[in-house]
Short mmCIF file of C-alpha atoms and ligand atoms in Angstrom, two decimals:
data_model
loop_
_atom_site.label_atom_id
_atom_site.label_comp_id
_atom_site.label_asym_id
_atom_site.label_seq_id
_atom_site.Cartn_x
_atom_site.Cartn_y
_atom_site.Cartn_z
CA MET A 885 -67.32 -41.16 22.53
CA ARG A 886 -71.02 -41.66 21.18
CA ALA A 887 -72.82 -38.32 21.22
CA ALA A 888 -75.93 -37.38 19.54
CA VAL A 889 -75.89 -35.51 16.52
CA ILE A 890 -78.58 -32.76 15.69
CA LEU A 891 -77.22 -30.65 12.50
CA PRO A 892 -80.33 -29.29 10.57
CA LEU A 893 -79.17 -26.67 8.86
CA LEU A 894 -75.74 -24.95 8.67
CA GLY A 895 -75.35 -23.19 12.00
CA ALA A 896 -77.24 -25.28 13.95
CA LEU A 897 -75.42 -26.17 17.27
CA TRP A 898 -72.80 -29.74 17.50
CA VAL A 899 -74.35 -31.61 20.07
CA GLY A 900 -71.07 -33.41 21.44
CA PRO A 901 -67.78 -32.68 22.14
CA ARG A 902 -67.04 -28.81 21.67
CA LEU A 903 -63.79 -27.97 20.16
CA GLU A 904 -64.47 -24.08 19.87
CA GLU A 905 -61.04 -23.21 19.46
CA GLU A 906 -58.59 -23.95 17.05
CA PRO A 907 -56.20 -26.57 16.60
CA THR A 908 -53.14 -26.19 19.07
CA ALA A 909 -50.87 -27.74 16.51
CA ALA A 910 -50.94 -31.45 17.71
CA VAL A 911 -49.97 -31.60 13.69
CA GLY A 912 -50.80 -27.96 13.05
CA LYS A 913 -49.77 -27.46 9.09
CA ALA A 914 -52.51 -27.18 6.57
CA ALA A 915 -50.15 -28.72 3.86
CA ALA A 916 -50.98 -32.18 3.01
CA GLU A 917 -47.91 -33.02 2.59
CA SER A 918 -46.87 -33.37 6.54
CA CYS A 919 -48.97 -36.28 6.22
CA ALA A 920 -48.05 -37.48 2.69
CA ASP A 921 -44.65 -39.23 4.46
CA CYS A 922 -46.99 -41.83 6.33
CA HIS A 923 -50.33 -41.98 4.15
CA ALA A 924 -48.52 -41.69 0.92
CA VAL A 925 -51.39 -43.84 -1.07
CA ILE A 926 -54.07 -41.78 0.46
CA HIS A 927 -52.35 -38.43 -0.51
CA ASP A 928 -51.85 -39.40 -4.16
CA GLU A 929 -55.72 -40.33 -4.14
CA TRP A 930 -56.55 -36.93 -2.56
CA ARG A 931 -54.13 -34.64 -5.04
CA GLY A 932 -56.31 -35.54 -7.84
CA THR A 933 -59.39 -34.48 -6.08
CA ARG A 934 -61.48 -30.96 -6.86
CA HIS A 935 -61.00 -30.98 -2.95
CA ALA A 936 -57.10 -30.32 -3.23
CA SER A 937 -57.55 -27.61 -6.11
CA ALA A 938 -60.27 -25.98 -4.45
CA PHE A 939 -58.25 -22.66 -4.32
CA THR A 940 -56.59 -22.88 -7.36
CA ASP A 941 -59.26 -23.90 -9.67
CA PRO A 942 -59.23 -21.61 -12.47
CA VAL A 943 -63.21 -21.53 -12.31
CA TYR A 944 -63.35 -20.54 -9.15
CA GLN A 945 -60.69 -17.79 -9.29
CA SER A 946 -62.37 -16.13 -12.21
CA ALA A 947 -65.77 -16.23 -10.18
CA LEU A 948 -63.75 -14.25 -7.32
CA ARG A 949 -62.91 -11.24 -9.90
CA GLY A 950 -64.33 -7.90 -9.24
CA LEU A 951 -66.02 -8.80 -6.02
CA GLU A 952 -65.51 -6.60 -3.19
CA ALA A 953 -64.95 -9.12 -0.32
CA PRO A 954 -63.27 -12.50 -1.96
CA GLU A 955 -62.42 -13.46 1.97
CA ARG A 956 -66.13 -14.19 2.18
CA CYS A 957 -65.70 -16.77 -0.54
CA HIS A 958 -62.68 -18.40 0.82
CA GLY A 959 -64.07 -20.31 3.86
CA CYS A 960 -65.08 -23.57 2.14
CA HIS A 961 -62.45 -23.46 -0.54
CA ALA A 962 -59.23 -22.91 1.82
CA PRO A 963 -60.32 -23.55 5.35
CA VAL A 964 -58.94 -24.04 8.82
CA PRO A 965 -59.67 -27.35 10.21
CA VAL A 966 -63.85 -27.78 10.04
CA LEU A 967 -64.31 -30.31 12.94
CA ALA A 968 -62.66 -27.34 15.57
CA ARG A 969 -65.94 -25.23 14.60
CA PHE A 970 -68.23 -28.00 13.81
CA GLY A 971 -71.65 -27.10 13.19
CA ARG A 972 -70.78 -23.09 12.06
CA PRO A 973 -69.93 -21.74 8.42
CA PRO A 974 -66.09 -22.91 7.89
CA ARG A 975 -63.79 -19.92 8.17
CA VAL A 976 -60.78 -19.53 5.86
CA ARG A 977 -57.35 -19.96 7.35
CA SER A 978 -54.54 -17.23 6.89
CA GLU A 979 -51.64 -18.83 5.03
CA ASP A 980 -51.21 -21.46 2.19
CA LEU A 981 -54.84 -21.05 0.57
CA HIS A 982 -53.24 -22.77 -2.66
CA HIS A 983 -53.49 -25.86 -0.40
CA GLY A 984 -56.96 -25.78 -1.08
CA ILE A 985 -59.13 -28.31 1.16
CA THR A 986 -56.30 -30.63 3.13
CA CYS A 987 -56.00 -33.24 5.15
CA ALA A 988 -56.05 -31.29 8.09
CA SER A 989 -59.38 -29.11 6.88
CA CYS A 990 -61.47 -32.64 7.57
CA HIS A 991 -59.17 -34.40 10.24
CA GLU A 992 -57.81 -31.92 12.73
CA THR A 993 -59.29 -31.33 16.09
CA ARG A 994 -57.91 -29.40 18.92
CA ARG A 995 -56.85 -32.51 20.59
CA GLY A 996 -55.05 -34.02 17.17
CA ILE A 997 -56.30 -36.25 14.33
CA ALA A 998 -59.46 -37.25 14.18
CA GLY A 999 -61.06 -40.71 12.23
CA PRO A 1000 -63.35 -43.66 12.21
CA PHE A 1001 -61.13 -45.92 14.46
CA GLY A 1002 -59.64 -44.31 17.26
CA ALA A 1003 -56.15 -46.34 16.27
CA ALA A 1004 -53.35 -45.25 18.71
CA THR A 1005 -49.95 -44.54 16.77
CA PRO A 1006 -46.81 -42.56 18.30
CA ALA A 1007 -47.20 -40.30 15.21
CA HIS A 1008 -49.95 -38.47 16.65
CA ALA A 1009 -52.87 -38.17 18.96
CA SER A 1010 -55.71 -39.95 17.27
CA GLU A 1011 -59.06 -40.31 18.05
CA ALA A 1012 -62.81 -41.92 16.92
CA HIS A 1013 -64.92 -39.11 16.13
CA PRO A 1014 -68.60 -38.85 15.52
CA ALA A 1015 -68.27 -37.22 12.11
CA PHE A 1016 -66.73 -40.24 11.07
CA THR A 1017 -68.21 -43.16 13.20
CA GLU A 1018 -71.97 -42.62 13.26
CA LYS A 1019 -73.33 -44.33 10.53
CA GLY A 1020 -74.38 -42.70 7.44
CA SER A 1021 -73.29 -39.21 8.96
CA VAL A 1022 -73.24 -36.56 6.11
CA HIS A 1023 -72.42 -33.48 8.99
CA LEU A 1024 -68.64 -33.21 7.67
CA CYS A 1025 -69.69 -32.82 3.80
CA SER A 1026 -72.82 -30.66 4.89
CA SER A 1027 -70.20 -28.40 6.62
CA CYS A 1028 -69.74 -26.89 3.15
CA HIS A 1029 -72.39 -28.69 0.61
CA ASP A 1030 -75.30 -27.25 2.18
CA LEU A 1031 -75.63 -23.77 1.26
CA ARG A 1032 -76.67 -21.82 -1.87
CA ILE A 1033 -73.93 -19.49 -2.79
CA GLY A 1034 -72.11 -18.15 -5.57
CA PRO A 1035 -72.66 -21.28 -7.96
CA VAL A 1036 -73.32 -23.88 -5.60
CA LEU A 1037 -76.51 -25.58 -4.64
CA PRO A 1038 -77.69 -27.12 -1.35
CA LEU A 1039 -76.95 -30.59 -1.92
CA GLY A 1040 -76.77 -31.51 1.99
CA ARG A 1041 -80.25 -30.17 2.14
CA ASP A 1042 -81.61 -32.02 -0.65
CA PHE A 1043 -80.37 -35.36 0.89
CA ARG A 1044 -81.86 -34.45 4.25
CA ASP A 1045 -85.24 -33.71 2.75
CA ALA A 1046 -85.35 -36.89 0.67
CA GLU A 1047 -84.48 -38.92 3.81
CA LEU A 1048 -81.73 -41.10 2.36
CA ALA A 1049 -80.04 -41.36 5.30
CA GLU A 1050 -82.79 -43.49 6.57
CA ARG A 1051 -82.51 -45.91 3.35
CA GLY A 1052 -78.80 -46.25 4.23
CA LYS A 1053 -77.25 -43.71 1.94
CA SER A 1054 -74.49 -41.33 2.59
CA CYS A 1055 -72.23 -38.96 0.76
CA VAL A 1056 -68.95 -41.05 1.37
CA GLY A 1057 -71.16 -44.32 0.28
CA CYS A 1058 -71.40 -43.03 -2.99
CA HIS A 1059 -68.60 -40.62 -3.33
CA MET A 1060 -65.82 -42.51 -1.35
CA PRO A 1061 -65.44 -46.11 -2.61
CA SER A 1062 -64.97 -48.46 0.27
CA VAL A 1063 -61.49 -50.62 0.36
CA ARG A 1064 -59.32 -52.65 2.46
CA ARG A 1065 -55.95 -51.85 3.06
CA SER A 1066 -53.17 -50.54 5.71
CA ILE A 1067 -53.67 -46.67 6.16
CA ALA A 1068 -50.14 -46.08 7.27
CA ALA A 1069 -46.58 -46.96 5.94
CA ASP A 1070 -43.16 -46.50 7.36
CA PRO A 1071 -41.72 -43.78 5.60
CA ARG A 1072 -38.23 -45.16 5.09
CA THR A 1073 -39.10 -48.78 4.52
CA GLY A 1074 -42.34 -48.36 2.99
CA ALA A 1075 -44.02 -50.95 5.08
CA PRO A 1076 -47.23 -51.30 6.94
CA THR A 1077 -47.58 -49.68 10.08
CA GLY A 1078 -50.64 -51.16 11.12
CA PRO A 1079 -53.46 -53.98 10.28
CA GLU A 1080 -55.75 -54.18 7.27
CA ARG A 1081 -58.67 -51.97 7.83
CA ARG A 1082 -61.73 -51.57 6.04
CA GLY A 1083 -61.77 -47.56 4.79
CA ARG A 1084 -62.42 -45.26 1.96
CA SER A 1085 -60.88 -44.42 -1.56
CA HIS A 1086 -59.87 -40.40 -1.28
CA ALA A 1087 -60.36 -40.71 -4.92
CA LEU A 1088 -63.43 -38.91 -4.79
CA ARG A 1089 -65.93 -39.96 -7.28
CA GLY A 1090 -67.59 -36.81 -9.54
CA PRO A 1091 -69.39 -36.13 -12.72
CA SER A 1092 -66.45 -36.15 -14.83
CA GLU A 1093 -66.25 -39.93 -14.73
CA PRO A 1094 -68.52 -41.02 -17.13
CA GLU A 1095 -69.63 -44.39 -15.27
CA PHE A 1096 -70.28 -42.38 -12.31
CA ALA A 1097 -72.29 -39.52 -13.91
CA ALA A 1098 -74.25 -42.52 -15.52
CA SER A 1099 -74.90 -43.73 -12.20
CA ALA A 1100 -77.23 -40.89 -11.20
CA PHE A 1101 -79.88 -42.04 -13.57
CA LYS A 1102 -82.48 -44.80 -14.05
CA LEU A 1103 -83.21 -44.52 -17.87
CA VAL A 1104 -86.55 -46.62 -19.43
CA ALA A 1105 -87.48 -45.91 -22.76
CA ARG A 1106 -91.19 -47.49 -24.08
CA PRO A 1107 -93.57 -47.29 -26.94
CA ASP A 1108 -96.93 -46.36 -25.96
CA GLY A 1109 -99.33 -46.11 -28.64
CA ASP A 1110 -98.30 -43.30 -30.84
CA ARG A 1111 -95.75 -42.05 -28.69
CA VAL A 1112 -92.41 -42.86 -27.02
CA GLU A 1113 -92.62 -42.43 -23.51
CA LEU A 1114 -89.05 -41.82 -21.38
CA ALA A 1115 -88.73 -42.04 -17.81
CA VAL A 1116 -85.48 -40.59 -15.95
CA GLY A 1117 -84.95 -41.80 -12.58
CA ASN A 1118 -82.80 -40.01 -10.26
CA ARG A 1119 -80.36 -42.30 -8.55
CA ALA A 1120 -78.00 -39.87 -7.02
CA GLY A 1121 -78.24 -38.36 -3.22
CA HIS A 1122 -79.87 -34.90 -4.48
CA ARG A 1123 -80.91 -32.70 -6.91
CA VAL A 1124 -78.95 -33.40 -10.63
CA PRO A 1125 -76.91 -31.15 -11.54
CA GLY A 1126 -75.82 -29.95 -8.02
CA LEU A 1127 -74.22 -26.64 -9.76
CA GLU A 1128 -75.34 -23.79 -11.50
CA THR A 1129 -72.83 -23.83 -14.17
CA ARG A 1130 -73.18 -27.80 -15.05
CA SER A 1131 -76.00 -29.43 -17.00
CA PHE A 1132 -77.27 -32.86 -18.08
CA ARG A 1133 -78.52 -33.42 -21.85
CA PHE A 1134 -80.27 -36.68 -23.13
CA GLU A 1135 -80.85 -37.01 -26.49
CA ILE A 1136 -83.41 -39.72 -27.75
CA VAL A 1137 -82.93 -40.99 -31.08
CA GLN A 1138 -85.53 -43.18 -32.98
CA ARG A 1139 -84.26 -45.53 -35.61
CA SER A 1140 -85.67 -47.84 -38.16
CA SER A 1141 -84.62 -51.70 -38.58
CA ASP A 1142 -81.56 -50.98 -41.00
CA GLY A 1143 -80.49 -48.20 -38.20
CA ALA A 1144 -81.50 -45.06 -39.89
CA GLU A 1145 -82.43 -42.12 -37.90
CA ILE A 1146 -85.89 -41.02 -38.24
CA ALA A 1147 -86.66 -38.97 -35.25
CA ARG A 1148 -84.59 -37.11 -32.35
CA ASP A 1149 -85.63 -35.48 -29.38
CA ALA A 1150 -83.76 -33.95 -26.07
CA VAL A 1151 -84.36 -33.23 -22.56
CA THR A 1152 -81.84 -31.42 -20.20
CA PHE A 1153 -81.46 -30.43 -16.47
CA ASP A 1154 -79.89 -27.79 -15.47
CA ALA A 1155 -79.71 -25.42 -12.41
CA GLU A 1156 -83.22 -23.93 -13.11
CA ASN A 1157 -84.87 -27.16 -14.24
CA PRO A 1158 -83.36 -29.89 -12.31
CA LEU A 1159 -84.12 -33.57 -11.61
CA ARG A 1160 -84.65 -33.80 -7.98
CA ALA A 1161 -83.61 -36.25 -5.35
CA ALA A 1162 -85.26 -39.52 -5.78
CA GLU A 1163 -87.49 -38.04 -8.57
CA THR A 1164 -88.66 -39.96 -11.55
CA ARG A 1165 -89.67 -37.63 -14.88
CA LYS A 1166 -91.65 -38.95 -17.37
CA PHE A 1167 -91.51 -37.22 -20.94
CA ARG A 1168 -93.56 -38.00 -24.11
CA PHE A 1169 -92.49 -37.54 -27.71
CA PRO A 1170 -94.30 -38.88 -31.11
CA LYS A 1171 -93.18 -42.09 -32.13
CA SER A 1172 -92.75 -42.91 -35.69
CA SER A 1173 -94.53 -46.04 -37.08
CA ARG A 1174 -91.29 -47.02 -38.41
CA ALA A 1175 -89.10 -46.83 -35.63
CA VAL A 1176 -87.85 -50.34 -33.90
CA ARG A 1177 -85.55 -49.11 -31.24
CA VAL A 1178 -84.28 -45.79 -29.31
CA GLU A 1179 -81.09 -44.70 -28.75
CA ILE A 1180 -80.55 -42.69 -25.67
CA VAL A 1181 -77.28 -40.64 -25.65
CA GLY A 1182 -76.32 -38.79 -22.34
CA SER A 1183 -73.94 -36.14 -22.04
CA HIS A 1184 -72.45 -33.49 -19.54
CA VAL A 1185 -71.54 -30.05 -19.98
CA HIS A 1186 -69.31 -28.02 -17.57
CA GLY A 1187 -69.32 -24.40 -18.19
CA ASN A 1188 -67.68 -23.55 -21.27
CA ALA A 1189 -66.10 -26.96 -21.85
CA ALA A 1190 -67.08 -29.33 -24.86
CA PRO A 1191 -69.82 -31.85 -23.84
CA MET A 1192 -68.70 -34.70 -22.51
CA ILE A 1193 -70.87 -38.22 -23.87
CA PHE A 1194 -70.87 -40.32 -20.48
CA GLN A 1195 -73.49 -43.00 -21.83
CA ARG A 1196 -75.26 -44.39 -24.85
CA VAL A 1197 -78.06 -46.88 -24.48
CA GLU A 1198 -79.87 -48.77 -26.68
CA GLN A 1199 -83.54 -49.86 -26.21
CA ALA A 1200 -85.28 -52.46 -28.44
CA PHE A 1201 -89.23 -51.86 -29.01
CA ASP A 1202 -89.74 -55.69 -29.11
CA ASP A 1203 -93.53 -55.41 -27.43
CA ARG A 1204 -94.98 -53.48 -30.49
C1 HEC B 296 -70.49 -23.09 2.45
C2 HEC B 296 -69.06 -23.28 1.69
C3 HEC B 296 -68.73 -22.20 0.12
C4 HEC B 296 -68.54 -20.87 0.15
C5 HEC B 296 -68.66 -19.59 1.52
C6 HEC B 296 -68.60 -20.41 -0.66
N1 HEC B 296 -68.21 -21.80 -1.92
FE1 HEC B 296 -67.99 -22.34 -3.74
N2 HEC B 296 -67.94 -24.33 -3.91
C7 HEC B 296 -68.56 -25.00 -2.31
C8 HEC B 296 -68.59 -26.00 -2.75
C9 HEC B 296 -69.06 -26.93 -2.02
C10 HEC B 296 -68.66 -26.32 -4.26
C11 HEC B 296 -68.78 -27.31 -5.18
C12 HEC B 296 -70.13 -27.74 -5.46
C13 HEC B 296 -70.64 -28.58 -6.16
O1 HEC B 296 -69.60 -29.20 -7.03
O2 HEC B 296 -71.85 -29.08 -6.43
C14 HEC B 296 -68.23 -25.06 -4.80
C15 HEC B 296 -67.62 -24.61 -5.90
C16 HEC B 296 -67.69 -23.22 -6.25
C17 HEC B 296 -67.31 -23.22 -7.83
C18 HEC B 296 -67.35 -24.18 -8.89
C19 HEC B 296 -65.80 -24.44 -9.35
C20 HEC B 296 -66.14 -25.32 -10.76
O3 HEC B 296 -65.27 -25.75 -11.16
O4 HEC B 296 -67.10 -25.45 -11.51
C21 HEC B 296 -67.23 -21.54 -7.72
C22 HEC B 296 -66.99 -20.70 -9.12
C23 HEC B 296 -67.44 -21.11 -6.68
N3 HEC B 296 -67.78 -22.30 -5.62
C24 HEC B 296 -67.32 -20.02 -6.07
C25 HEC B 296 -67.24 -19.31 -5.10
C26 HEC B 296 -67.74 -17.95 -4.89
C27 HEC B 296 -67.57 -16.66 -5.76
C28 HEC B 296 -67.76 -17.64 -3.67
C29 HEC B 296 -68.37 -16.63 -2.54
C30 HEC B 296 -69.14 -15.75 -3.02
C31 HEC B 296 -68.36 -19.37 -3.03
N4 HEC B 296 -67.69 -19.96 -3.97
C32 HEC B 296 -68.09 -19.37 -1.58
C33 HEC B 296 -68.91 -24.29 -1.24
C34 HEC B 296 -68.84 -23.07 -0.87
C1 HEC B 297 -45.12 -40.72 11.17
C2 HEC B 297 -46.11 -41.12 10.64
C3 HEC B 297 -47.44 -40.37 10.44
C4 HEC B 297 -47.83 -39.17 9.95
C5 HEC B 297 -46.56 -38.00 9.45
C6 HEC B 297 -49.27 -39.00 10.18
N1 HEC B 297 -49.64 -39.94 10.31
FE1 HEC B 297 -51.90 -40.35 10.71
N2 HEC B 297 -51.61 -42.34 10.98
C7 HEC B 297 -49.95 -42.85 11.15
C8 HEC B 297 -50.18 -44.38 11.90
C9 HEC B 297 -49.21 -45.28 12.11
C10 HEC B 297 -51.76 -44.62 12.01
C11 HEC B 297 -52.48 -45.60 12.84
C12 HEC B 297 -52.49 -46.81 11.85
C13 HEC B 297 -53.37 -47.98 11.95
O1 HEC B 297 -53.33 -48.40 13.39
O2 HEC B 297 -53.73 -48.67 11.46
C14 HEC B 297 -52.28 -43.13 11.73
C15 HEC B 297 -54.09 -43.10 11.47
C16 HEC B 297 -54.35 -42.00 11.24
C17 HEC B 297 -55.82 -41.68 10.90
C18 HEC B 297 -56.76 -42.58 11.41
C19 HEC B 297 -57.28 -42.07 12.80
C20 HEC B 297 -58.20 -43.32 13.47
O3 HEC B 297 -57.54 -44.26 14.41
O4 HEC B 297 -59.67 -43.18 13.12
C21 HEC B 297 -55.83 -40.50 10.35
C22 HEC B 297 -57.46 -40.05 9.93
C23 HEC B 297 -54.52 -40.04 9.94
N3 HEC B 297 -54.14 -40.85 10.73
C24 HEC B 297 -54.39 -38.57 9.48
C25 HEC B 297 -53.36 -37.98 9.26
C26 HEC B 297 -53.42 -37.04 8.86
C27 HEC B 297 -54.29 -35.61 8.45
C28 HEC B 297 -52.26 -36.48 9.18
C29 HEC B 297 -51.28 -34.93 8.56
C30 HEC B 297 -51.81 -33.86 9.42
C31 HEC B 297 -51.16 -37.78 9.71
N4 HEC B 297 -52.11 -38.50 9.81
C32 HEC B 297 -49.56 -37.59 9.79
C33 HEC B 297 -48.91 -42.26 11.10
C34 HEC B 297 -48.70 -41.17 10.44
C1 HEC B 298 -64.37 -27.49 3.76
C2 HEC B 298 -65.48 -27.34 2.66
C3 HEC B 298 -65.81 -28.41 2.07
C4 HEC B 298 -66.06 -30.27 3.01
C5 HEC B 298 -65.83 -30.53 4.39
C6 HEC B 298 -66.22 -30.84 1.69
N1 HEC B 298 -66.52 -30.48 0.71
FE1 HEC B 298 -66.92 -31.08 -0.83
N2 HEC B 298 -66.12 -29.40 -2.44
C7 HEC B 298 -65.94 -28.09 -1.61
C8 HEC B 298 -65.68 -27.52 -2.59
C9 HEC B 298 -65.50 -25.88 -2.36
C10 HEC B 298 -65.60 -28.34 -3.86
C11 HEC B 298 -65.27 -27.33 -5.22
C12 HEC B 298 -63.74 -27.16 -5.57
C13 HEC B 298 -63.96 -26.78 -6.91
O1 HEC B 298 -64.07 -27.33 -7.94
O2 HEC B 298 -63.60 -25.74 -7.01
C14 HEC B 298 -66.13 -29.66 -3.61
C15 HEC B 298 -66.29 -30.63 -4.56
C16 HEC B 298 -67.04 -31.94 -4.32
C17 HEC B 298 -67.25 -32.87 -5.03
C18 HEC B 298 -66.69 -32.86 -6.45
C19 HEC B 298 -67.51 -32.85 -7.61
C20 HEC B 298 -67.24 -32.90 -9.23
O3 HEC B 298 -67.09 -32.11 -9.77
O4 HEC B 298 -66.54 -33.66 -9.44
C21 HEC B 298 -67.29 -34.06 -4.60
C22 HEC B 298 -67.80 -35.32 -5.06
C23 HEC B 298 -67.68 -33.38 -3.17
N3 HEC B 298 -66.96 -32.21 -2.95
C24 HEC B 298 -68.26 -34.09 -1.91
C25 HEC B 298 -68.09 -33.92 -0.68
C26 HEC B 298 -68.10 -34.99 0.27
C27 HEC B 298 -68.56 -36.43 0.39
C28 HEC B 298 -67.42 -34.59 1.57
C29 HEC B 298 -67.46 -35.06 2.59
C30 HEC B 298 -66.57 -36.49 2.78
C31 HEC B 298 -67.00 -33.12 1.11
N4 HEC B 298 -67.50 -32.76 -0.21
C32 HEC B 298 -66.60 -32.44 1.96
C33 HEC B 298 -65.91 -27.96 -0.19
C34 HEC B 298 -66.42 -29.19 0.61
C1 HEC B 299 -63.33 -33.55 2.50
C2 HEC B 299 -62.74 -34.65 3.72
C3 HEC B 299 -61.69 -35.34 4.03
C4 HEC B 299 -60.50 -34.74 3.37
C5 HEC B 299 -59.96 -33.67 2.49
C6 HEC B 299 -59.48 -35.72 3.58
N1 HEC B 299 -60.30 -36.82 4.33
FE1 HEC B 299 -59.34 -38.30 5.03
N2 HEC B 299 -60.98 -39.52 5.21
C7 HEC B 299 -62.40 -38.52 5.13
C8 HEC B 299 -63.54 -39.59 5.53
C9 HEC B 299 -65.21 -39.06 5.58
C10 HEC B 299 -63.13 -40.42 6.30
C11 HEC B 299 -64.06 -41.48 6.87
C12 HEC B 299 -64.58 -42.82 5.57
C13 HEC B 299 -65.33 -43.88 6.05
O1 HEC B 299 -64.52 -44.58 6.44
O2 HEC B 299 -66.22 -43.61 6.69
C14 HEC B 299 -61.52 -40.40 6.17
C15 HEC B 299 -60.90 -41.84 6.47
C16 HEC B 299 -59.50 -41.64 6.54
C17 HEC B 299 -58.43 -42.21 7.21
C18 HEC B 299 -58.65 -43.52 7.81
C19 HEC B 299 -58.68 -44.78 6.81
C20 HEC B 299 -59.56 -44.80 5.93
O3 HEC B 299 -59.34 -45.17 4.85
O4 HEC B 299 -60.89 -44.79 6.03
C21 HEC B 299 -57.46 -41.67 6.97
C22 HEC B 299 -55.66 -42.36 7.38
C23 HEC B 299 -57.38 -40.34 6.50
N3 HEC B 299 -58.59 -40.48 5.96
C24 HEC B 299 -56.24 -39.45 6.25
C25 HEC B 299 -56.21 -38.60 5.27
C26 HEC B 299 -55.09 -37.97 4.74
C27 HEC B 299 -53.78 -37.99 4.66
C28 HEC B 299 -55.77 -36.89 3.90
C29 HEC B 299 -55.15 -35.72 3.11
C30 HEC B 299 -54.09 -36.24 2.03
C31 HEC B 299 -57.11 -36.66 3.83
N4 HEC B 299 -57.59 -38.33 4.58
C32 HEC B 299 -57.97 -35.90 3.45
C33 HEC B 299 -62.27 -37.15 4.89
C34 HEC B 299 -61.49 -36.84 4.48
C1 HEC B 300 -76.92 -42.29 -3.73
C2 HEC B 300 -75.58 -42.10 -4.30
C3 HEC B 300 -75.21 -40.27 -3.79
C4 HEC B 300 -75.10 -39.73 -2.49
C5 HEC B 300 -75.84 -40.59 -1.47
C6 HEC B 300 -74.68 -38.49 -2.86
N1 HEC B 300 -74.05 -38.47 -3.86
FE1 HEC B 300 -73.36 -36.55 -4.93
N2 HEC B 300 -73.51 -37.63 -6.45
C7 HEC B 300 -73.93 -38.88 -6.95
C8 HEC B 300 -73.77 -38.76 -8.31
C9 HEC B 300 -74.23 -39.87 -9.21
C10 HEC B 300 -73.46 -37.43 -9.04
C11 HEC B 300 -73.10 -37.54 -10.38
C12 HEC B 300 -74.37 -36.58 -10.83
C13 HEC B 300 -74.29 -34.74 -10.79
O1 HEC B 300 -73.18 -34.37 -11.01
O2 HEC B 300 -75.26 -34.19 -10.59
C14 HEC B 300 -72.99 -36.93 -7.61
C15 HEC B 300 -72.69 -35.57 -8.08
C16 HEC B 300 -72.24 -34.74 -6.79
C17 HEC B 300 -71.60 -33.22 -6.58
C18 HEC B 300 -71.15 -32.61 -8.05
C19 HEC B 300 -72.44 -32.06 -8.25
C20 HEC B 300 -72.41 -31.56 -9.68
O3 HEC B 300 -73.51 -31.28 -10.37
O4 HEC B 300 -71.16 -30.94 -10.29
C21 HEC B 300 -71.26 -33.19 -5.32
C22 HEC B 300 -70.25 -31.89 -5.28
C23 HEC B 300 -71.56 -34.13 -4.50
N3 HEC B 300 -72.30 -35.12 -5.52
C24 HEC B 300 -71.75 -34.25 -3.43
C25 HEC B 300 -72.52 -34.73 -2.29
C26 HEC B 300 -72.80 -34.76 -1.12
C27 HEC B 300 -72.32 -33.45 -0.37
C28 HEC B 300 -73.54 -35.44 -0.41
C29 HEC B 300 -74.57 -36.01 0.86
C30 HEC B 300 -75.14 -34.79 1.40
C31 HEC B 300 -74.09 -36.46 -1.24
N4 HEC B 300 -73.35 -35.96 -3.02
C32 HEC B 300 -74.68 -37.57 -2.09
C33 HEC B 300 -74.08 -39.79 -6.15
C34 HEC B 300 -74.60 -39.50 -4.33
#
């Protein structure tokens, strides 16, 4: 069914089918294994994501230590099906918390399984749901990615404020690559149990993938008199970085014609000083007269881990 969706803030009302109660066990198991029999490929993709490890994640577990009411935190890290109480903050389930954010967390409703197609199957009741069918809908993701809590920053709000949906963007469009394939297989034979469909990889892309981290930035360095100007543009769908414990750093190295380093400067983006959605920020550094090119080295820091270099670009000063 088509339903108008207005969900400006977490806690606002879902204007559409009302699914107030928890699922009545059409499928009913938190464990993703109950889906893996027939959706093995998707299950394999999901298993390696931070959603799958959202509860067992050591960083999360250590953040809970000493908290008086850690249950308050679990709602987004080990939730009951989000669509069963859509528009309200996710609630923690009563068992199997270590399974994290499972298939059921995103797909189960009181009536069965919700998805983008409404493909009938004897395996389970299926329905097309606006959370998946509305073009560019970000409400499912925003159920959890919209608040400032713990180290979490409100990326859903950034996305809305920058009006990126109006420009054809969506969380899924950037984080779940488009694929064409059959979506289920017979558990005994492995043969596809349906036509090929245009769907999405569940291997969530994130900043630990160098190429993906690099796609967040547009970097342009150019000489400007006795200065080097560096412009850093944000091409992600929200502020960068999106988590308090992370930062991005760019080193700008000026080199002479024989490759020797002449000068080195750096800029850092972190939670206190993020690059906002759709922002381009310019930095200027003194330029050495001997410099013929700059090298820009981007690295990503996550907590106490060693920095990961995700990008190296060279730009020649050929318009001197
Ligand atoms: C409204 C949903 C929600 C609630 C409630 C919530 N979190 Fe989270 N948490 C998230 C999301 C979403 C992320 C991922 C954010 C990102 O990567 O930008 C996250 C990530 C984290 C991380 C980072 C993990 C890492 O590997 O870096 C920690 C730590 C964390 N949360 C701790 C907490 C604590 C402590 C609480 C309770 C005070 C809490 N969370 C409550 C949604 C929530
Ligand atoms: C016995 C096999 C089987 C099991 C178990 C199973 N599915 Fe399915 N599922 C299917 C088949 C078959 C289809 C339809 C395939 C098609 O028509 O392309 C399907 C379709 C779907 C769809 C697409 C819905 C739509 O039409 O938009 C989703 C989402 C889905 N399943 C999720 C799940 C989840 C989550 C679980 C576990 C809670 C699960 N499935 C368990 C066989 C299964
Ligand atoms: C039930 C709550 C919930 C929902 C719904 C949800 N997320 Fe998350 N997401 C989280 C939490 C919690 C984490 C962090 C887990 C951790 O690292 O401890 C996370 C992590 C991520 C990350 C990982 C970033 C990294 O560091 O690699 C991405 C990307 C992401 N989510 C995107 C999405 C997208 C896209 C959607 C919608 C299709 C979505 N999320 C829906 C709770 C949720
Ligand atoms: C964080 C939320 C989230 C989780 C967790 C999740 N899915 Fe999905 N799933 C989605 C979204 C969003 C789409 C629709 C993508 C689109 O087409 O726009 C989708 C689509 C699907 C489809 C339809 C085919 C396709 O590729 O679009 C199937 C089948 C499916 N998921 C099964 C699963 C199974 C099985 C699991 C667990 C192993 C799972 N999903 C976990 C969000 C999720
Ligand atoms: C135009 C593409 C694009 C869109 C749209 C987009 N993202 Fe991202 N996202 C990225 C890129 C690139 C990164 C890597 C940079 C970073 O980590 O900040 C990223 C990072 C993240 C992270 C990790 C944050 C961190 O700093 O660790 C989360 C979580 C996330 N996105 C969730 C979402 C959600 C939820 C939405 C929708 C409200 C969304 N994204 C929309 C491209 C996009």
